[in-house]
GROMACS .gro file of C-alpha atoms in nm:
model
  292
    1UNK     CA    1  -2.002  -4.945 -10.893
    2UNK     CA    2  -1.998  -4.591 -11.016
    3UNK     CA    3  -1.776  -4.431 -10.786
    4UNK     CA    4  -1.531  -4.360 -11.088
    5UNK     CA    5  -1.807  -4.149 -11.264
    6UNK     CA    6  -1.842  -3.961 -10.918
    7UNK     CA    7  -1.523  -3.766 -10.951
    8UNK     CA    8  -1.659  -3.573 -11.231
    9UNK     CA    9  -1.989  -3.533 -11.091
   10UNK     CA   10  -1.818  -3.340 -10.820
   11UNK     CA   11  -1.661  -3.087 -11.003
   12UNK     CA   12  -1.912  -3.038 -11.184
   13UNK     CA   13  -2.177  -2.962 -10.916
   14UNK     CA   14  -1.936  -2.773 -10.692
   15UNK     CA   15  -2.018  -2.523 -10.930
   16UNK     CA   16  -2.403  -2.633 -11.072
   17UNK     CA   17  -2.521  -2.724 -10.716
   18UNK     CA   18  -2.322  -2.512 -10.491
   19UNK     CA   19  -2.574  -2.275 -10.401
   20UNK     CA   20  -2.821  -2.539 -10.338
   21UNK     CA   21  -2.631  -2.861 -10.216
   22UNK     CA   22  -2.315  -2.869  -9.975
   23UNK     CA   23  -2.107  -3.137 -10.139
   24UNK     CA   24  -1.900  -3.312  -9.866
   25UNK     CA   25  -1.736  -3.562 -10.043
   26UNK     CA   26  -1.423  -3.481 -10.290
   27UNK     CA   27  -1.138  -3.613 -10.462
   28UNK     CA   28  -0.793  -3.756 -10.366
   29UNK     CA   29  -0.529  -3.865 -10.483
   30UNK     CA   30  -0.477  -4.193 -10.292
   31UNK     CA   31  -0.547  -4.539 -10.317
   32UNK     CA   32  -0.675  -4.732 -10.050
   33UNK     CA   33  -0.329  -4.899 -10.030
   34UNK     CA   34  -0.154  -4.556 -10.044
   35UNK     CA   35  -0.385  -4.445  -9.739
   36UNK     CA   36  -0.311  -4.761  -9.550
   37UNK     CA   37   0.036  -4.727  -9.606
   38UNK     CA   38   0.109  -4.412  -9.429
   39UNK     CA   39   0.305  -4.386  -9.130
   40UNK     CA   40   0.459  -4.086  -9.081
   41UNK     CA   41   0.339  -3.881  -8.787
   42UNK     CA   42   0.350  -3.514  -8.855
   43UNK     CA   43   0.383  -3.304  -8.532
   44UNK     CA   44   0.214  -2.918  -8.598
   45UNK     CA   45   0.148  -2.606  -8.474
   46UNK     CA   46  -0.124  -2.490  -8.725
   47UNK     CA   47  -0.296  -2.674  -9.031
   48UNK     CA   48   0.028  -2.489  -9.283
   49UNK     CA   49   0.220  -2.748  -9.131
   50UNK     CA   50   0.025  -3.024  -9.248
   51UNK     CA   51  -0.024  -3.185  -9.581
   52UNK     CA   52  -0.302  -3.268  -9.814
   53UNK     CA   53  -0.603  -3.393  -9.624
   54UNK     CA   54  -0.501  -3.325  -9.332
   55UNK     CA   55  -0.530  -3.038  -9.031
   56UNK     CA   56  -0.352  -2.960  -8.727
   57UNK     CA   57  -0.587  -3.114  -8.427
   58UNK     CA   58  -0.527  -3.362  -8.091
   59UNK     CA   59  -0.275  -3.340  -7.898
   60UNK     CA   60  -0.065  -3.638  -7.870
   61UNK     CA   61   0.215  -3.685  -7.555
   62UNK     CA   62   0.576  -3.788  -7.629
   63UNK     CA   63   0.532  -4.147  -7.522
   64UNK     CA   64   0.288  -4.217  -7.760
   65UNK     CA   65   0.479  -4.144  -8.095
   66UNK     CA   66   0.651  -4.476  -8.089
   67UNK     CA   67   1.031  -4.377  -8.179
   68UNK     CA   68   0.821  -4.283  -8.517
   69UNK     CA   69   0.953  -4.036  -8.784
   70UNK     CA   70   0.761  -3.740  -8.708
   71UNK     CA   71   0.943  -3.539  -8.981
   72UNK     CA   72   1.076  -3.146  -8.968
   73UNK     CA   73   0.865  -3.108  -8.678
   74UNK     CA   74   1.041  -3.233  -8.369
   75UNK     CA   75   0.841  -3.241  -8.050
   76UNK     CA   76   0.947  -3.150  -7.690
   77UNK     CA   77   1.034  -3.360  -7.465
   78UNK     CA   78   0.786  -3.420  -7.208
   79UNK     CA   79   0.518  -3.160  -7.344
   80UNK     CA   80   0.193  -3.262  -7.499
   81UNK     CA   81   0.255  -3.156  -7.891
   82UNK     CA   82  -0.081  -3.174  -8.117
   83UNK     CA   83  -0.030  -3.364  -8.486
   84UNK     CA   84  -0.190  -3.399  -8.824
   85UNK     CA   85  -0.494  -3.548  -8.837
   86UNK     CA   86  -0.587  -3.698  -9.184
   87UNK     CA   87  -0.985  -3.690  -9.277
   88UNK     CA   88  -1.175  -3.980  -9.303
   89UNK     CA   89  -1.167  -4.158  -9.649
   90UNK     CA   90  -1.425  -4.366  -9.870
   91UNK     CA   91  -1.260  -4.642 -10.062
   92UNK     CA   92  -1.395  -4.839 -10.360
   93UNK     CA   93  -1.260  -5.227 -10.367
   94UNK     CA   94  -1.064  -5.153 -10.658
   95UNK     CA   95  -0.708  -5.098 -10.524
   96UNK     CA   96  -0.633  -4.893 -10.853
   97UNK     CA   97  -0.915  -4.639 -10.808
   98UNK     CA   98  -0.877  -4.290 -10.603
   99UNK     CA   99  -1.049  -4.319 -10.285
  100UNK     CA  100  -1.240  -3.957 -10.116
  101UNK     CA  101  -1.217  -3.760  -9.870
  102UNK     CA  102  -1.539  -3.630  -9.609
  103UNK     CA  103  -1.543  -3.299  -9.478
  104UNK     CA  104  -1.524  -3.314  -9.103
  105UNK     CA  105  -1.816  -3.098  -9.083
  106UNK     CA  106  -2.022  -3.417  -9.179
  107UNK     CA  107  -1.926  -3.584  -8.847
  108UNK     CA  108  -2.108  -3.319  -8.655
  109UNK     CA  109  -2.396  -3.206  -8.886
  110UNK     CA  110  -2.730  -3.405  -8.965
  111UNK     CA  111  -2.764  -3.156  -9.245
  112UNK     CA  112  -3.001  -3.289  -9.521
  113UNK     CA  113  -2.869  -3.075  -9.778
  114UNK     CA  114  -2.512  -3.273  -9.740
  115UNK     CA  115  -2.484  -3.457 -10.070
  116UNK     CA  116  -2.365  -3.711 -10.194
  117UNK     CA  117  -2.567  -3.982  -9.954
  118UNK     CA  118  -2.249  -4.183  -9.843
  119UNK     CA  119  -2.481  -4.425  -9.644
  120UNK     CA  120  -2.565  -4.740  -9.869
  121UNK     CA  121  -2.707  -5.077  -9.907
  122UNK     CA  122  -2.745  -5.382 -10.127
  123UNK     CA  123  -3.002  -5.413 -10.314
  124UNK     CA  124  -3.103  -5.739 -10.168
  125UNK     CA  125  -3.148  -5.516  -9.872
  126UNK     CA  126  -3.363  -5.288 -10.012
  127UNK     CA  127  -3.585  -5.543 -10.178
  128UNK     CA  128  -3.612  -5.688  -9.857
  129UNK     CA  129  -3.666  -5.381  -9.633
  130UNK     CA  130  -3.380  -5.425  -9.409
  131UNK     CA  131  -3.216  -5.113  -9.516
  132UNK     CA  132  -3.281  -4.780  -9.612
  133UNK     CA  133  -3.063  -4.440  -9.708
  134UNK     CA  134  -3.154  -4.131  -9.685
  135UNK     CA  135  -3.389  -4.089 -10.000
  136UNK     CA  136  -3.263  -4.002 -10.359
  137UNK     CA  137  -3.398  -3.924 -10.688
  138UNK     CA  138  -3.105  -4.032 -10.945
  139UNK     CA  139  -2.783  -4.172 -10.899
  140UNK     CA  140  -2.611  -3.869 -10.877
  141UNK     CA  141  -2.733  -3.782 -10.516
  142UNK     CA  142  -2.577  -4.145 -10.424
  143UNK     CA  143  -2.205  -4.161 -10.330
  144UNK     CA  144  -2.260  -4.533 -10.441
  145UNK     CA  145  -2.322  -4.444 -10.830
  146UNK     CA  146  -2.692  -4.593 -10.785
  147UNK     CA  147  -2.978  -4.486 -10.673
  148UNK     CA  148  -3.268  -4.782 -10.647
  149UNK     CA  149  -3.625  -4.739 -10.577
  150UNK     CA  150  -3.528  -4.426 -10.393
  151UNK     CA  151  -3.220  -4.598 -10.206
  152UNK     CA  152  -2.853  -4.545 -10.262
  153UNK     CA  153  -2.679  -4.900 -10.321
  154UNK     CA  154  -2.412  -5.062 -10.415
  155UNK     CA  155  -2.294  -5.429 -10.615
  156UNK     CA  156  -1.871  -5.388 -10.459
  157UNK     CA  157  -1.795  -5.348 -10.147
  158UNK     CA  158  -1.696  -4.942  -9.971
  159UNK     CA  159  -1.430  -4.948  -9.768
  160UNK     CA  160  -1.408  -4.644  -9.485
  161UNK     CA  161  -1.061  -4.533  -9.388
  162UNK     CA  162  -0.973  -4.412  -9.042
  163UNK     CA  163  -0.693  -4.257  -8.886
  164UNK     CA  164  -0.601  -4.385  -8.527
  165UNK     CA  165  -0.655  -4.167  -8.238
  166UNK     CA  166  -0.265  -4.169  -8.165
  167UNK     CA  167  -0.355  -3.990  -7.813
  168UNK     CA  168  -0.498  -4.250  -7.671
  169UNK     CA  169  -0.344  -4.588  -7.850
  170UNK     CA  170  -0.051  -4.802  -7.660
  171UNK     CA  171   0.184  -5.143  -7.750
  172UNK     CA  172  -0.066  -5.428  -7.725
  173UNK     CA  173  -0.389  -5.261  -7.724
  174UNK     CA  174  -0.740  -5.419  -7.838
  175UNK     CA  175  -0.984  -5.237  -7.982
  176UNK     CA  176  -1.369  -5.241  -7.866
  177UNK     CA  177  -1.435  -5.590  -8.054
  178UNK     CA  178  -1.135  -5.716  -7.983
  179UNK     CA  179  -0.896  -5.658  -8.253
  180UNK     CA  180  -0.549  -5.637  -8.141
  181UNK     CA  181  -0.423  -5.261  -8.259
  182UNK     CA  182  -0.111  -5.305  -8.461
  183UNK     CA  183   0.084  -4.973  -8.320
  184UNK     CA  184   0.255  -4.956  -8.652
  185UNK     CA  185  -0.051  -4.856  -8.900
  186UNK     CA  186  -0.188  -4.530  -8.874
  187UNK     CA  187  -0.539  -4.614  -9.088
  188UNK     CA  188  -0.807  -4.877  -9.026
  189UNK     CA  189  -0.971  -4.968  -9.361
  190UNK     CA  190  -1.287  -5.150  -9.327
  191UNK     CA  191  -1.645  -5.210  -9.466
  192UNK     CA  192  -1.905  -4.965  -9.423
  193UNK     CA  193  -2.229  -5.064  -9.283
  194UNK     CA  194  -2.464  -5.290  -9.481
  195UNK     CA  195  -2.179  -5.408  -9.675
  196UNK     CA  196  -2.114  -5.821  -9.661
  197UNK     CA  197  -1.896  -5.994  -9.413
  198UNK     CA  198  -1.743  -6.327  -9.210
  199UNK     CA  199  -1.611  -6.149  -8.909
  200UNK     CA  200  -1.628  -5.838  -8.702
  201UNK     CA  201  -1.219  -5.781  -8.849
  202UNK     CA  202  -1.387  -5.680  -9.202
  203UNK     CA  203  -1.566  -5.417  -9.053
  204UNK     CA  204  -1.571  -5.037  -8.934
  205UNK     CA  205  -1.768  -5.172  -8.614
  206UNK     CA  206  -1.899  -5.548  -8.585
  207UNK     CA  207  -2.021  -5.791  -8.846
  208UNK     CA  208  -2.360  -5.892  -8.771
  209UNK     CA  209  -2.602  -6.170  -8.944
  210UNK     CA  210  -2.337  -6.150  -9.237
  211UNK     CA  211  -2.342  -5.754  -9.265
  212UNK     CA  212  -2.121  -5.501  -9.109
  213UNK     CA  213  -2.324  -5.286  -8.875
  214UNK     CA  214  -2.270  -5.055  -8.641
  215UNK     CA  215  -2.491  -5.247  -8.344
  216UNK     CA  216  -2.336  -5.512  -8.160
  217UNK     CA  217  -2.637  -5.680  -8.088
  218UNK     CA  218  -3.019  -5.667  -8.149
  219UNK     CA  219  -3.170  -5.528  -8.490
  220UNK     CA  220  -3.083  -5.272  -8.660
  221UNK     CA  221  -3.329  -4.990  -8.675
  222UNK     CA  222  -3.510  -5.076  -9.013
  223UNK     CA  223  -3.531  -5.442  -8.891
  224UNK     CA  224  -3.658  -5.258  -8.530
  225UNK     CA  225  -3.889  -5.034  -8.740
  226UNK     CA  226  -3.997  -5.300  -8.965
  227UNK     CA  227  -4.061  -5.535  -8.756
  228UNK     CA  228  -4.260  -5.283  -8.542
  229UNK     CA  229  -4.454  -5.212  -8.841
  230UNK     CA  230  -4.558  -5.547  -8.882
  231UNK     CA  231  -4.670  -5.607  -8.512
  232UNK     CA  232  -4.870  -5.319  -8.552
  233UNK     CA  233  -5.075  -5.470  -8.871
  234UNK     CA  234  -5.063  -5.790  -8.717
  235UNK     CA  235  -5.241  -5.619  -8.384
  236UNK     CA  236  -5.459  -5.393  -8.610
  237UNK     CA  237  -5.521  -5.673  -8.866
  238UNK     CA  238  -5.655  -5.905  -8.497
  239UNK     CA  239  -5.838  -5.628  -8.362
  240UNK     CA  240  -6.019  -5.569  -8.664
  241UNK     CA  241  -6.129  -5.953  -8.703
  242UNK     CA  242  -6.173  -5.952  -8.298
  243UNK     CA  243  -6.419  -5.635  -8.397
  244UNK     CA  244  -6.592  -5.796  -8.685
  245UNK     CA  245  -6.654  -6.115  -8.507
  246UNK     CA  246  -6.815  -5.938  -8.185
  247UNK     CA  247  -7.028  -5.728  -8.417
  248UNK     CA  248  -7.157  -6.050  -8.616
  249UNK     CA  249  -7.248  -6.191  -8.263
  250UNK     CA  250  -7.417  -5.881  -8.185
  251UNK     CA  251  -7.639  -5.865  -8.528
  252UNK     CA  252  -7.701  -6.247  -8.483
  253UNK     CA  253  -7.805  -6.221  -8.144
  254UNK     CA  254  -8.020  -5.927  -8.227
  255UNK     CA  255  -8.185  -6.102  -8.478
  256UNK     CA  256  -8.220  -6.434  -8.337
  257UNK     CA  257  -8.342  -6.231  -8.035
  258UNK     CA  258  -8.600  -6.046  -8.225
  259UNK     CA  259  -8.737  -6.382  -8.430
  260UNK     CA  260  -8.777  -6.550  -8.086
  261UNK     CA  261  -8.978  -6.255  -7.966
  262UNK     CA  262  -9.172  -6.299  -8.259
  263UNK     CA  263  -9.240  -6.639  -8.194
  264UNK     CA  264  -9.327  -6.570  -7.817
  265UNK     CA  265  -9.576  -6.252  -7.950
  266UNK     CA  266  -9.723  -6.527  -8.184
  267UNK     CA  267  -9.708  -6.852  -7.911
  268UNK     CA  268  -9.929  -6.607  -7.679
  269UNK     CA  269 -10.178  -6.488  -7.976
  270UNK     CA  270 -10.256  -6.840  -7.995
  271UNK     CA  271 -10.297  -6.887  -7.640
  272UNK     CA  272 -10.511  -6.544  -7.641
  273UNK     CA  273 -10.732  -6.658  -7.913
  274UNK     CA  274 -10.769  -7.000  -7.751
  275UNK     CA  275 -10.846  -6.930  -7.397
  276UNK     CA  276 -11.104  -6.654  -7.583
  277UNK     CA  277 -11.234  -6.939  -7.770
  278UNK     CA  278 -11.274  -7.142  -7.443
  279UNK     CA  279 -11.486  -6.913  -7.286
  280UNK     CA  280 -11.745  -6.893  -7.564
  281UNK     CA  281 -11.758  -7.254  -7.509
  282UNK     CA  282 -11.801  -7.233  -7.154
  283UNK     CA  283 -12.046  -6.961  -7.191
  284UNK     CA  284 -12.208  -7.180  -7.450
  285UNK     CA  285 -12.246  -7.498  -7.203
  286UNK     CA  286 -12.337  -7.244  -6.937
  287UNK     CA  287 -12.660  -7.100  -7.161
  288UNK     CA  288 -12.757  -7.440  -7.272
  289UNK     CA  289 -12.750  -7.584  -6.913
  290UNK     CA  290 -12.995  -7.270  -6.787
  291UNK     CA  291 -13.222  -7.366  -7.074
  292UNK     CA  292 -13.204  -7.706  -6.951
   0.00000   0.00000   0.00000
């Protein structure tokens, strides 16, 4: 994977492809470990009293802080206090390489002109139709590294990190797939969609058919769409060959039809010309037997 080569790409095009693209992925300085090791829970006031990838958002009550170190910033008992909330991280498998951050505004926009495409698949996937990105032209559009037959994918695993909602957790909680919350972590690093898996832990949401996906059950929408797709040809494909066969039973019938007519317009000819021929013969006998 590529994602090494990405760092320069964005600082490059914040300045080549700023007035064109919105680039919503940038640079940290964290591992995936460092990310996952983070516990400190910053109480604030504004954003200045956070730190590096992080704003001043939620509010979080008293009780929920765990006995944590919440550092300067000491909340007030029995008040609802807001903390820093870190942004959302992409990880590549390598536990030595930086991981990046996503500009919240991604969460809420289905701007097109957001680059890089952070949505990938395997190529496997591709091949296969099961999955499609957003389309690209080179693998610079991709937050992958690769762009294939107009598809951003990837060979290693991307891991997404997420902070906790520390509002609403509690001692002993499970999570929506049933994951047992350990109160203790502040991040959730797992596999983004499309990526391989065993079990639902590996993944952002639930590990499905061997990928992580975002469905709990049912296909996904390209499997939805594809197989959609194919029930249409299949119905178009029968319809056509239900078509063709009723219009070969129409031209045979017409035909046959029209050579039995044919035959019938001959049949009574011959029974024309015959029953003329009888009467000359009967007008024949009929002279003769006057003469007679």
């Amino acid at each position: 994977m590529k994602i090494n080569t990405l760092s320069n790409f964005l600082l490059i095009s914040g300045i080549t492809l700023s007035t064109c693209r919105k680039i919503i992925v940038h640079p940290s300085d964290l591992t995936k470990s460092d990310i996952e090791n983070i516990q400190k829970i910053e109480l604030c006031d504004n954003d200045d009293d956070c730190g590096p990838y992080s704003y001043c958002g939620s509010y979080i009550l008293e009780s929920n802080v765990f006995g944590k170190d919440t550092g300067n910033m000491k909340y007030t008992k029995g008040i609802v206090n807001k903390y820093c909330i870190y942004k959302d991280f992409l990880c590549p498998e390598d536990e030595n390489a930086k991981c990046h951050y996503i500009d919240e505004i991604y969460k809420y926009s289905y701007d097109d002109d957001f680059y890089p495409i952070i949505n990938t698949c395997l190529k496997e996937q591709v091949e296969e139709g099961t999955c499609k990105t957003k389309k690209c032209e080179s693998d610079q559009d991709c937050y992958s590294g690769t762009c294939y037959s107009n598809s951003c994918i990837t060979i290693s695993p991307i891991y997404k990190c997420e902070q906790f909602d520390l509002s609403k957790r509690r001692d002993n909680q499970y999570d929506l797939i049933g994951r047992k919350e350990d109160i203790n972590k502040r991040f959730s690093c797992s596999k983004i969609d499309n990526m391989k898996c065993n079990n639902n832990s590996e993944c952002t949401k639930y590990c499905k058919n061997g990928y992580c996906s975002w469905e709990i059950q049912g296909d996904s929408y390209f499997q939805v769409l594809r197989n959609s797709l194919k029930l249409l040809r299949e119905v178009v494909f029968s319809t056509a060959i239900v078509l063709l066969l009723i219009a070969v039973l129409v031209i045979i019938f017409y035909f046959k039809e029209k050579r039995d007519k044919k035959k019938r317009e001959q049949a009574n000819k011959k029974q024309d010309k015959k029953k003329q021929a009888n009467k000359k013969q009967d007008k024949k006998k009929q002279a003769k037997n006057k003469k007679d």
